[in-house]
Coordinates of C-alpha atoms in Angstrom, one line a residue:
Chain A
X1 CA 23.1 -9.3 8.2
X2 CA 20.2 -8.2 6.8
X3 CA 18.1 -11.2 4.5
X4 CA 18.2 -8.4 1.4
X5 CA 20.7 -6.2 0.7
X6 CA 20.1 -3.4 -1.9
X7 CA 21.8 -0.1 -2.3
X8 CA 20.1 2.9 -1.6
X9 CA 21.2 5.6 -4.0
X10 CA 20.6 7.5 -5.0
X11 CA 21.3 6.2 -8.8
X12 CA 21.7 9.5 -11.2
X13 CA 21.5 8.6 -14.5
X14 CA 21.6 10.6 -18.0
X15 CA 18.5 9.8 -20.3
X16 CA 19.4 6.9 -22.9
X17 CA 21.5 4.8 -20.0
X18 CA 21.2 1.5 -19.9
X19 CA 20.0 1.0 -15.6
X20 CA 21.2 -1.8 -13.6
X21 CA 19.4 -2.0 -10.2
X22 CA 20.9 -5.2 -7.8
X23 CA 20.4 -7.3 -4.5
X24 CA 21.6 -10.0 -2.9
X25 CA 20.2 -11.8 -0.5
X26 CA 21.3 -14.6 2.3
X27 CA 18.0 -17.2 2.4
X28 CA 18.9 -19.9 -0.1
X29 CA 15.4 -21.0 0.3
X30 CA 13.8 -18.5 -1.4
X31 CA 12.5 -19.5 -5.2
X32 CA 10.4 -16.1 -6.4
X33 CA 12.0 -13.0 -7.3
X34 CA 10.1 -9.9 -8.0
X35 CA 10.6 -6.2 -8.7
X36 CA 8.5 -3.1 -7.3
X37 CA 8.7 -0.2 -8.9
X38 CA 7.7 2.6 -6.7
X39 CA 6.9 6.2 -7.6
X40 CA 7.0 9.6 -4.8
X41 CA 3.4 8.9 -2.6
X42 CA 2.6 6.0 -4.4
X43 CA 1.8 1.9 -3.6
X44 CA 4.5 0.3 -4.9
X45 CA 3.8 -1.6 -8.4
X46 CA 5.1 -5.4 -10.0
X47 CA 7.3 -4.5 -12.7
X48 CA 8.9 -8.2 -13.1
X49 CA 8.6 -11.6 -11.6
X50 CA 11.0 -14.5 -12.4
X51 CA 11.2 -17.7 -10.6
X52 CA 14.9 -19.8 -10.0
X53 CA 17.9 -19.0 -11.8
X54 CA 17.6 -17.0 -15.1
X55 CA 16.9 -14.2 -17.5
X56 CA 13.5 -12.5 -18.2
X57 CA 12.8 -9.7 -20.6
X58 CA 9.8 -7.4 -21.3
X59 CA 10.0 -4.5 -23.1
X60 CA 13.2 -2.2 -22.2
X61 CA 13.2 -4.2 -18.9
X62 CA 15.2 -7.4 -18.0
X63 CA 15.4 -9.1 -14.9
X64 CA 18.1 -11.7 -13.8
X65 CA 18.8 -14.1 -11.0
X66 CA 21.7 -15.8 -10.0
X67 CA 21.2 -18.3 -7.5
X68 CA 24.4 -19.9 -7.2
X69 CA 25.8 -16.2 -6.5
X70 CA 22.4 -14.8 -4.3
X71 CA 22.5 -12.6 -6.8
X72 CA 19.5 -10.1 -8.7
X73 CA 19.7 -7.7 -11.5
X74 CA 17.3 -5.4 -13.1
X75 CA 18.4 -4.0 -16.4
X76 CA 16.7 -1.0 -17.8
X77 CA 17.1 -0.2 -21.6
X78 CA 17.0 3.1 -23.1
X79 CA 16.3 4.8 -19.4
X80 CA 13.5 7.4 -19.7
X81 CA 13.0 10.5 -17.2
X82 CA 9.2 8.8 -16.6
X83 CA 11.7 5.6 -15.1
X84 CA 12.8 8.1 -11.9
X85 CA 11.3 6.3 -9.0
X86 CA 12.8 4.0 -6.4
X87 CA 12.6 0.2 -7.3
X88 CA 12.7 -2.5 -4.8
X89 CA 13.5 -6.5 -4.8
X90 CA 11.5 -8.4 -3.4
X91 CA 11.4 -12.1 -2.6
X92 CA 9.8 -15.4 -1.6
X93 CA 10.0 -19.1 -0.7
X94 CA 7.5 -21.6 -2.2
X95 CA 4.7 -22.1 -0.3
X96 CA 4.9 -19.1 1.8
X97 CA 3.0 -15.8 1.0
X98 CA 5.2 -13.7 2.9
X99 CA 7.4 -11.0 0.7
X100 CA 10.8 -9.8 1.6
X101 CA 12.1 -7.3 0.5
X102 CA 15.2 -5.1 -0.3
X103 CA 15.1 -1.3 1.2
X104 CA 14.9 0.1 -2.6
X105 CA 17.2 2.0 -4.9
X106 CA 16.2 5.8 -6.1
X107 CA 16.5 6.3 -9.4
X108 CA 17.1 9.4 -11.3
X109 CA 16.3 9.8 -15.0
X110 CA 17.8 13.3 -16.1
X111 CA 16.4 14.8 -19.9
Chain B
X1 CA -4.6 2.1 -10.7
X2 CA -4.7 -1.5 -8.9
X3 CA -7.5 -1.5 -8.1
X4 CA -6.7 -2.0 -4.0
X5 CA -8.2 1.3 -2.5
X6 CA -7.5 2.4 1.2
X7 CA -8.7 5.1 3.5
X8 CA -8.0 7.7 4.7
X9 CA -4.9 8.5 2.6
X10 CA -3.3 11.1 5.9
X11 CA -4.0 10.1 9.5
X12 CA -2.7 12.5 12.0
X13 CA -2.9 11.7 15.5
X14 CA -1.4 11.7 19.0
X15 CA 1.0 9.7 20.7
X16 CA -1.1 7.1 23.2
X17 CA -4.3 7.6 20.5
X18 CA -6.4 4.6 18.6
X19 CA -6.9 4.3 14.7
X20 CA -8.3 2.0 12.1
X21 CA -6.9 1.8 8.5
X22 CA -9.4 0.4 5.7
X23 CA -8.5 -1.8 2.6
X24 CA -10.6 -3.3 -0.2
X25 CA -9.3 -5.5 -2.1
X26 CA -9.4 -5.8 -5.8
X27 CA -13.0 -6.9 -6.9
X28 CA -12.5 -11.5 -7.0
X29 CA -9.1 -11.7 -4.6
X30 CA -9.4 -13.3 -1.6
X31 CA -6.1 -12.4 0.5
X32 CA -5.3 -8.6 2.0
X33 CA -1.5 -8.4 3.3
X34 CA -0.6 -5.2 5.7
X35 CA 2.7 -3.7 4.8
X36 CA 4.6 -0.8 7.1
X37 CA 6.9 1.3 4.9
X38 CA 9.3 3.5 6.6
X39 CA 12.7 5.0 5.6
X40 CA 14.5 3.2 8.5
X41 CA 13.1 -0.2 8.0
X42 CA 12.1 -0.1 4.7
X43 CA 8.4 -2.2 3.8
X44 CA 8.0 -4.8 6.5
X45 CA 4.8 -7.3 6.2
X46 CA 2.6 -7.2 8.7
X47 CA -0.1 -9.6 8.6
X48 CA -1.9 -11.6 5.7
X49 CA -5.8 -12.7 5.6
X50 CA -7.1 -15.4 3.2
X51 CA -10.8 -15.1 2.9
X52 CA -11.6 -13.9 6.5
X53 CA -8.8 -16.2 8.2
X54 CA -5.5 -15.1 9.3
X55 CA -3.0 -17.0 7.3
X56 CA 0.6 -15.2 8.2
X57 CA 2.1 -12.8 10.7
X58 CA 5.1 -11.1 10.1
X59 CA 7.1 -8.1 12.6
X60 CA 3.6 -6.8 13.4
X61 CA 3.5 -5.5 16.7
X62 CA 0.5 -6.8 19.7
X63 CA -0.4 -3.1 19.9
X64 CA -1.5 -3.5 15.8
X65 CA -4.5 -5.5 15.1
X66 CA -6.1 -6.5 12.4
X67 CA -9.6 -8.8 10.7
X68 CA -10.7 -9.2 7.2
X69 CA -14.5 -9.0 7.0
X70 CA -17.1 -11.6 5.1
X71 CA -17.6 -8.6 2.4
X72 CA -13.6 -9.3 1.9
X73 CA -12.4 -5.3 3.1
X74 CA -9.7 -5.3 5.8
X75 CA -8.6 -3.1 8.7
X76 CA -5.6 -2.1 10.3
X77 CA -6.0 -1.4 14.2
X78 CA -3.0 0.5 15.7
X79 CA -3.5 1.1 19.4
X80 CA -1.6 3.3 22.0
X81 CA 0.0 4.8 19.3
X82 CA 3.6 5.6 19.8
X83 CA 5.9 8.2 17.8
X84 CA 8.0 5.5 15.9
X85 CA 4.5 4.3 14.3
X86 CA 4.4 7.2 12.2
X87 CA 5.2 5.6 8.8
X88 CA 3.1 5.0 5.5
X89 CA 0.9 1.5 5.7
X90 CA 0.3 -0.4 2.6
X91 CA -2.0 -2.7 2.0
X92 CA -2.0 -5.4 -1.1
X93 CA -4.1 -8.1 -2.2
X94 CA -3.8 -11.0 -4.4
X95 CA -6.3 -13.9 -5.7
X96 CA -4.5 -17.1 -3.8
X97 CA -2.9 -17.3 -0.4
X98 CA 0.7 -17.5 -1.1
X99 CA 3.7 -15.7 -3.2
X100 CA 3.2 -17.5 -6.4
X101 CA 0.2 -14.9 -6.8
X102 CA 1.6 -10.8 -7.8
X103 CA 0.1 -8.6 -4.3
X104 CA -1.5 -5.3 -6.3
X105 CA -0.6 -2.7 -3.8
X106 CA -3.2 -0.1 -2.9
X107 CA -1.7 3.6 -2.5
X108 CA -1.2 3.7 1.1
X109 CA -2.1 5.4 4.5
X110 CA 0.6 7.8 5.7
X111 CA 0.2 8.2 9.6
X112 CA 1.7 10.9 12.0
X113 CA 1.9 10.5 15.4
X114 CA 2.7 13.4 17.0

């Protein structure tokens, strides 16, 4: 078993839908959660970063952990064509600088 | 932009062949991290430097090397170059040496090995 699961997609989506991207992950140990957004030929970019159990919002994106469950969410509001790209978890245990992370989700955003 | 620049952006080369990937980091952070993106494995981490020092190894192989030099650039040496190394390498940098810090990716070397 693989320490982060995440579905690969591809996710087709009509413009306006509300997005929810997930993972879940075996290591109980690890404490930071982070989401990459990365676009066709590009570096991959930090789009959220929450740390233990909870919500965090900014802007049309919402990020949520449950660590009871090994559990993450990203929610995307109000899903714009510009949001097409493939968005990996990623995540780490305190202390250490090493990032795991999921294999990604494609995302399309159709007009 | 992140700020993390690498070069070249296309490497291809032959199977049993030598190369060097180059990294700077963004101008004041002090730690590089090698990342190997590729559709089978997904993006592994290779190896981290903190301010010229190694400071973590991850699934890098002993044919891969790599240093981080006083002036703070890194390089990615991938000897005896085999077909499955064909992938795109990332490097990232942050300002401290571990996870609590976001890694700015730069936008990556894609290597063929042919």
């Amino acid at each position: 078993q693989k320490e982060v699961e995440q579905d690969p997609g591809p996710l087709s989506v009509p413009e306006g839908a509300i997005v929810s991207l997930n993972c879940t992950y075996s290591n109980s140990a690890f404490q930071y959660f982070m989401w990459y957004r990365q676009y066709s030929r590009k570096g991959p970019e930090l789009l959220m970063y929450t740390y233990s159990s909870g919500n965090k919002e900014d802007g049309r994106f919402t990020a949520q952990v449950d660590k009871s469950s090994k559990y993450i969410s990203l929610f995307i509001r109000d899903s714009q064509p510009s949001d097409s790209a493939t968005y990996l978890c990623a995540m780490a245990r305190r202390g250490y600088s090493t990032l795991t992370f999921g294999k990604g989700t494609m995302l399309l955003v159709s007009p | 932009d992140s700020g993390v620049t690498q070069t070249p952006k296309h490497l291809i080369t032959a199977t049993g062949q030598r190369v060097t990937l180059r990294c700077s980091p963004r101008s004041g952070d002090l730690s590089v991290y090698w990342y190997q993106q590729s559709l089978d494995q997904g993006l592994q981490f290779l190896i981290q430097y903190y301010n010229g020092e190694e400071r973590a190894k991850g699934n890098i192989l002993e044919r891969f090397s790599a240093q981080q030099f006083p002036d703070l650039h890194s390089e990615l040496n991938l000897s005896s170059l085999e077909l499955g190394d064909s992938a795109l390498y990332f490097c990232a940098s942050s300002a401290a040496a571990d996870s609590t810090d976001t890694q700015y990716f730069g936008p990556g070397t894609r290597l063929t090995v042919l």
